[in-house]
CSV table of C-alpha atoms in Angstrom, one decimal:
chain,number,residue,atom,x,y,z
A,9,MET,CA,42.2,-78.3,46.1
A,10,LYS,CA,45.5,-79.7,44.9
A,11,PHE,CA,48.9,-78.1,45.0
A,12,ASP,CA,49.5,-76.2,41.8
A,13,LEU,CA,53.1,-76.3,40.5
A,14,ASP,CA,52.7,-73.4,38.2
A,15,THR,CA,51.4,-71.1,41.0
A,16,ALA,CA,54.2,-72.3,43.3
A,17,TRP,CA,56.8,-71.5,40.7
A,18,LYS,CA,55.4,-68.0,40.0
A,19,ASP,CA,55.3,-67.3,43.7
A,20,THR,CA,58.9,-68.5,44.0
A,21,THR,CA,60.2,-66.3,41.2
A,22,SER,CA,58.2,-63.3,42.7
A,23,LEU,CA,59.7,-63.8,46.1
A,24,LEU,CA,63.2,-64.2,44.5
A,25,THR,CA,62.8,-61.0,42.5
A,26,ARG,CA,61.6,-58.9,45.4
A,27,ASN,CA,64.1,-60.0,48.0
A,28,LEU,CA,67.2,-61.1,46.0
A,29,GLY,CA,69.5,-58.3,47.4
A,30,LEU,CA,68.7,-59.0,51.1
A,31,LEU,CA,68.7,-62.7,50.6
A,32,ALA,CA,72.1,-62.6,48.9
A,33,VAL,CA,73.6,-60.7,51.8
A,34,ILE,CA,72.3,-63.1,54.4
A,35,ALA,CA,73.3,-66.1,52.3
A,36,GLY,CA,76.7,-64.7,51.8
A,37,VAL,CA,77.3,-64.3,55.5
A,38,PHE,CA,75.8,-67.5,56.7
A,39,PHE,CA,76.4,-69.9,53.8
A,40,PHE,CA,79.0,-68.7,51.3
A,41,ILE,CA,81.7,-67.5,53.8
A,42,PRO,CA,81.5,-70.6,56.1
A,43,TYR,CA,81.4,-73.0,53.1
A,44,ALA,CA,84.2,-71.4,51.2
A,45,GLY,CA,86.2,-70.9,54.4
A,46,ILE,CA,86.1,-74.6,55.2
A,47,ALA,CA,87.1,-75.6,51.7
A,48,ILE,CA,90.0,-73.2,51.7
A,49,ALA,CA,91.3,-73.2,55.3
A,50,LEU,CA,90.3,-76.5,57.0
A,51,PRO,CA,93.1,-79.0,57.1
A,52,GLY,CA,92.1,-82.4,55.7
A,53,MET,CA,90.1,-81.0,52.8
A,54,GLY,CA,93.0,-81.6,50.5
A,55,GLU,CA,93.1,-85.2,51.4
A,56,LEU,CA,89.3,-85.5,50.9
A,57,GLU,CA,89.6,-83.9,47.4
A,58,THR,CA,92.4,-86.2,46.5
A,59,ALA,CA,90.3,-89.2,47.6
A,60,GLN,CA,87.4,-88.0,45.6
A,61,ALA,CA,89.5,-87.5,42.5
A,62,SER,CA,90.9,-91.0,42.8
A,63,GLY,CA,87.5,-92.6,42.7
A,64,ASN,CA,88.4,-94.9,45.5
A,65,VAL,CA,85.2,-95.2,47.7
A,66,ASP,CA,86.9,-96.7,50.7
A,67,ALA,CA,89.6,-93.9,50.7
A,68,MET,CA,86.9,-91.2,50.3
A,69,MET,CA,84.8,-92.6,53.2
A,70,ALA,CA,87.9,-92.8,55.4
A,71,ALA,CA,88.8,-89.2,54.6
A,72,VAL,CA,85.3,-88.1,55.4
A,73,THR,CA,85.3,-90.0,58.6
A,74,ASP,CA,88.6,-88.6,59.7
A,75,LEU,CA,87.6,-85.1,58.8
A,76,TYR,CA,84.4,-85.2,60.8
A,77,LYS,CA,86.0,-86.9,63.8
A,78,THR,CA,88.7,-84.3,64.0
A,79,TYR,CA,86.6,-81.2,63.2
A,80,TRP,CA,83.1,-82.2,64.4
A,81,TRP,CA,82.9,-79.0,66.4
A,82,VAL,CA,83.6,-76.8,63.4
A,83,PHE,CA,80.8,-78.5,61.4
A,84,LEU,CA,78.5,-78.2,64.4
A,85,ILE,CA,79.1,-74.4,64.6
A,86,ILE,CA,78.5,-74.1,60.9
A,87,ALA,CA,75.3,-76.1,61.1
A,88,ILE,CA,74.0,-73.8,63.8
A,89,LEU,CA,75.0,-70.7,61.8
A,90,GLN,CA,73.3,-72.0,58.7
A,91,GLY,CA,70.2,-72.9,60.6
A,92,ILE,CA,70.0,-69.3,61.8
A,93,GLY,CA,70.6,-68.0,58.3
A,94,LEU,CA,67.9,-70.2,56.8
A,95,LEU,CA,65.3,-69.3,59.4
A,96,SER,CA,66.2,-65.6,59.1
A,97,MET,CA,65.8,-65.7,55.3
A,98,LEU,CA,62.4,-67.4,55.6
A,99,ALA,CA,61.2,-64.8,58.2
A,100,LEU,CA,62.4,-62.0,55.9
A,101,VAL,CA,60.5,-63.1,52.8
A,102,ARG,CA,57.2,-64.1,54.4
A,103,ARG,CA,56.6,-62.4,57.8
A,104,ARG,CA,53.4,-60.3,57.5
A,105,ALA,CA,54.9,-57.5,59.6
A,106,ASN,CA,57.6,-56.9,57.0
A,107,PRO,CA,60.5,-57.3,59.4
A,108,THR,CA,63.8,-55.5,59.1
A,109,VAL,CA,66.9,-57.6,58.5
A,110,GLY,CA,67.8,-57.2,62.2
A,111,GLU,CA,64.3,-58.5,63.3
A,112,ALA,CA,64.6,-61.4,60.8
A,113,LEU,CA,68.0,-62.3,62.2
A,114,SER,CA,66.6,-62.2,65.7
A,115,THR,CA,63.8,-64.6,64.7
A,116,GLY,CA,66.4,-66.9,63.3
A,117,LEU,CA,68.5,-66.8,66.4
A,118,ARG,CA,65.6,-67.3,68.7
A,119,SER,CA,64.1,-70.2,66.8
A,120,VAL,CA,67.2,-72.2,65.8
A,121,PRO,CA,67.0,-74.6,68.8
A,122,SER,CA,63.5,-75.6,67.7
A,123,TYR,CA,64.8,-76.1,64.1
A,124,ILE,CA,67.7,-78.3,65.3
A,125,ALA,CA,65.4,-80.3,67.5
A,126,ALA,CA,62.9,-80.8,64.6
A,127,GLN,CA,65.8,-81.9,62.3
A,128,LEU,CA,67.1,-84.4,65.0
A,129,LEU,CA,63.6,-85.9,65.3
A,130,GLN,CA,63.2,-86.2,61.6
A,131,THR,CA,66.7,-87.8,61.3
A,132,ALA,CA,65.8,-90.3,64.0
A,133,LEU,CA,62.5,-91.2,62.3
A,134,ILE,CA,64.3,-91.8,59.0
A,135,ALA,CA,67.0,-93.9,60.7
A,136,ILE,CA,64.4,-96.0,62.4
A,137,ILE,CA,62.5,-96.6,59.1
A,138,ALA,CA,65.7,-97.4,57.2
A,139,ALA,CA,66.9,-99.8,59.9
A,140,LEU,CA,63.6,-101.6,60.1
A,141,LEU,CA,62.9,-102.0,56.4
A,142,VAL,CA,66.5,-102.8,55.4
A,143,GLY,CA,67.1,-105.0,58.5
A,144,ILE,CA,64.0,-107.1,58.0
A,145,GLY,CA,65.2,-108.0,54.5
A,146,ALA,CA,68.8,-108.5,55.6
A,147,VAL,CA,68.0,-111.0,58.4
A,148,THR,CA,66.3,-113.3,56.0
A,149,GLY,CA,69.6,-113.9,54.2
A,150,VAL,CA,67.9,-113.6,50.9
A,151,SER,CA,69.6,-110.9,48.7
A,152,ALA,CA,66.4,-110.3,46.7
A,153,LEU,CA,64.5,-109.5,49.9
A,154,ALA,CA,67.3,-107.3,51.2
A,155,ALA,CA,67.3,-105.3,47.9
A,156,LEU,CA,63.5,-105.0,48.0
A,157,GLY,CA,63.7,-103.7,51.5
A,158,GLY,CA,66.2,-101.1,50.5
A,159,ILE,CA,64.0,-100.0,47.6
A,160,ILE,CA,60.9,-99.7,49.9
A,161,ALA,CA,63.0,-97.9,52.5
A,162,PHE,CA,64.1,-95.4,49.9
A,163,VAL,CA,60.5,-94.7,48.7
A,164,VAL,CA,59.2,-94.4,52.3
A,165,ILE,CA,62.1,-92.1,53.3
A,166,CYS,CA,61.4,-89.8,50.2
A,167,TYR,CA,57.7,-89.7,51.3
A,168,VAL,CA,58.6,-88.8,54.9
A,169,VAL,CA,61.1,-86.1,53.8
A,170,VAL,CA,58.4,-84.5,51.6
A,171,LYS,CA,55.8,-84.7,54.4
A,172,LEU,CA,58.2,-82.9,56.8
A,173,SER,CA,59.7,-80.5,54.3
A,174,LEU,CA,57.8,-77.5,55.7
A,175,ALA,CA,59.3,-77.6,59.2
A,176,ALA,CA,61.6,-74.6,58.6
A,177,PRO,CA,58.9,-72.2,57.3
A,178,ILE,CA,56.5,-73.3,60.0
A,179,ILE,CA,59.1,-72.3,62.6
A,180,ALA,CA,60.2,-69.1,60.9
A,181,ILE,CA,57.0,-67.8,59.4
A,182,GLU,CA,54.3,-69.2,61.8
A,183,GLY,CA,56.4,-68.9,64.9
A,184,GLU,CA,55.7,-72.4,66.2
A,185,LEU,CA,58.6,-73.4,68.4
A,186,ASN,CA,57.5,-76.9,69.6
A,187,PRO,CA,59.4,-79.3,67.4
A,188,VAL,CA,56.8,-82.1,67.7
A,189,LYS,CA,54.0,-79.7,66.8
A,190,VAL,CA,56.1,-78.4,63.9
A,191,LEU,CA,56.5,-81.8,62.4
A,192,ARG,CA,52.8,-82.6,62.9
A,193,ARG,CA,51.8,-79.3,61.3
A,194,SER,CA,54.1,-80.0,58.3
A,195,TRP,CA,52.5,-83.5,57.9
A,196,ALA,CA,49.0,-82.0,58.0
A,197,LEU,CA,49.8,-79.2,55.5
A,198,THR,CA,51.1,-81.6,52.9
A,199,ARG,CA,48.2,-84.0,53.2
A,200,GLY,CA,46.8,-84.9,49.8
A,201,ASN,CA,49.7,-83.3,47.9
A,202,SER,CA,52.7,-85.4,48.7
A,203,VAL,CA,53.2,-86.8,45.2
A,204,ARG,CA,52.8,-83.4,43.6
A,205,LEU,CA,55.3,-81.9,46.0
A,206,PHE,CA,57.7,-84.7,45.4
A,207,PHE,CA,57.8,-84.1,41.6
A,208,PHE,CA,57.9,-80.3,42.1
A,209,TYR,CA,61.0,-80.7,44.4
A,210,LEU,CA,62.5,-83.3,42.0
A,211,LEU,CA,62.2,-81.1,38.9
A,212,LEU,CA,63.8,-78.2,40.7
A,213,LEU,CA,66.6,-80.4,42.1
A,214,VAL,CA,67.4,-81.8,38.7
A,215,ALA,CA,67.4,-78.3,37.1
A,216,PHE,CA,69.6,-76.9,39.8
A,217,ILE,CA,72.1,-79.9,39.6
A,218,VAL,CA,72.4,-79.4,35.8
A,219,LEU,CA,72.8,-75.7,36.1
A,220,SER,CA,75.3,-75.8,38.9
A,221,ALA,CA,77.3,-78.5,37.1
A,222,VAL,CA,77.6,-76.3,34.0
A,223,ILE,CA,78.6,-73.2,36.1
A,224,SER,CA,81.1,-75.2,38.1
A,225,LEU,CA,82.7,-76.7,35.0
A,226,VAL,CA,83.0,-73.3,33.2
A,227,LEU,CA,84.4,-71.4,36.1
A,228,GLY,CA,86.5,-74.3,37.3
A,229,LEU,CA,88.2,-74.5,33.9
A,230,ALA,CA,88.9,-70.7,34.1
A,231,PHE,CA,90.6,-71.0,37.4
A,232,ALA,CA,92.5,-74.2,36.4
A,233,PHE,CA,94.4,-72.2,33.8
A,234,ALA,CA,95.9,-70.1,36.6
A,235,GLY,CA,97.6,-73.0,38.3
A,236,GLU,CA,97.0,-75.6,41.0
A,237,GLN,CA,96.6,-73.2,44.0
A,238,ALA,CA,94.3,-70.9,42.0
A,239,ALA,CA,92.2,-73.9,41.0
A,240,LEU,CA,91.8,-75.1,44.6
A,241,PHE,CA,90.8,-71.5,45.6
A,242,GLY,CA,88.5,-71.2,42.7
A,243,ASP,CA,86.8,-74.5,43.4
A,244,ALA,CA,86.1,-73.4,47.0
A,245,VAL,CA,84.7,-70.0,45.8
A,246,VAL,CA,82.6,-71.5,43.1
A,247,SER,CA,81.2,-74.2,45.4
A,248,GLY,CA,80.4,-71.5,48.0
A,249,ILE,CA,78.6,-69.4,45.5
A,250,VAL,CA,76.6,-72.4,44.2
A,251,ASN,CA,75.7,-73.5,47.8
A,252,ALA,CA,74.5,-70.0,48.6
A,253,ALA,CA,72.5,-69.8,45.4
A,254,MET,CA,70.9,-73.1,46.2
A,255,ILE,CA,69.9,-71.9,49.7
A,256,ILE,CA,68.3,-68.7,48.3
A,257,ALA,CA,66.3,-70.7,45.8
A,258,MET,CA,65.3,-73.2,48.4
A,259,VAL,CA,64.1,-70.5,50.8
A,260,CYS,CA,61.8,-69.0,48.2
A,261,VAL,CA,60.5,-72.4,47.2
A,262,MET,CA,59.7,-73.4,50.8
A,263,ALA,CA,58.0,-70.0,51.5
A,264,ALA,CA,55.9,-70.3,48.3
A,265,VAL,CA,54.9,-73.9,49.0
A,266,HIS,CA,54.1,-73.1,52.6
A,267,THR,CA,51.9,-70.1,51.6
A,268,GLN,CA,49.9,-72.0,49.1
A,269,LEU,CA,49.3,-75.0,51.4
A,270,SER,CA,48.5,-72.8,54.4
A,271,ARG,CA,45.9,-71.0,52.2
A,272,PHE,CA,44.3,-74.3,51.4
A,273,ALA,CA,44.3,-75.4,55.1
A,274,SER,CA,42.8,-72.1,56.2
A,275,HIS,CA,39.9,-72.5,53.8
A,276,GLY,CA,39.4,-76.2,54.6
A,277,LEU,CA,40.4,-77.2,51.0
A,278,ALA,CA,43.2,-79.6,51.7
A,279,GLY,CA,42.9,-82.9,49.8
A,280,ALA,CA,42.2,-86.3,51.4
A,281,GLU,CA,45.0,-88.1,53.2
A,282,ASP,CA,47.5,-89.6,50.7
């Protein structure tokens, strides 16, 4: 049986409707506050925004590099906090025992090391693939082969990301803490449905980008009329809200996809290897 986009979307909206209040609270604590706090309070964000506004790619990359070099520990703490928040939200919406918020947070705290390890393994795999495919074309000295290698690398990386996209729900919902087994389980669950999943994710991503751009533009203009400082504060708040909303939607999507594919696997209905 193949992955059904309509069923996944209905399950996503159902999860969102039933759990919006609790998800919004957790997303606010673990995503909105850290994201908006960095944008408002972290020194160096002003230089980054100036570089972005200038359109100078070199200046923007230099500002990003300086920011991460100086405040890497801040971003590490936030990454850990957001990992806990993500896993807690997944546990909250799909754990069969209907956990309390405290129990869901405990699940997130306990399983975040496994999540970080799985993310590091995935990142290493993607880096190796990119280096091999791009490097092979680059060493030939032929620009056409280098470009082709880059295109192939992009396609393969998209495939790998889709195949491993269920790592977080496997950890939070199934309770699997071995990062290698987590990635193998995600690869197995998505078997035969990678293309459908890719287009489902892509459609949702495009829709969210358009919607968030409109919201950011409208609210950004409203804050801009209040002055430069108000505009900077408003941009941080709006960006934080958009980021939290994206996480809430992503959690419900991942939980819905995981549920449908797990149901296929439990009945032996997964498609052939793609």
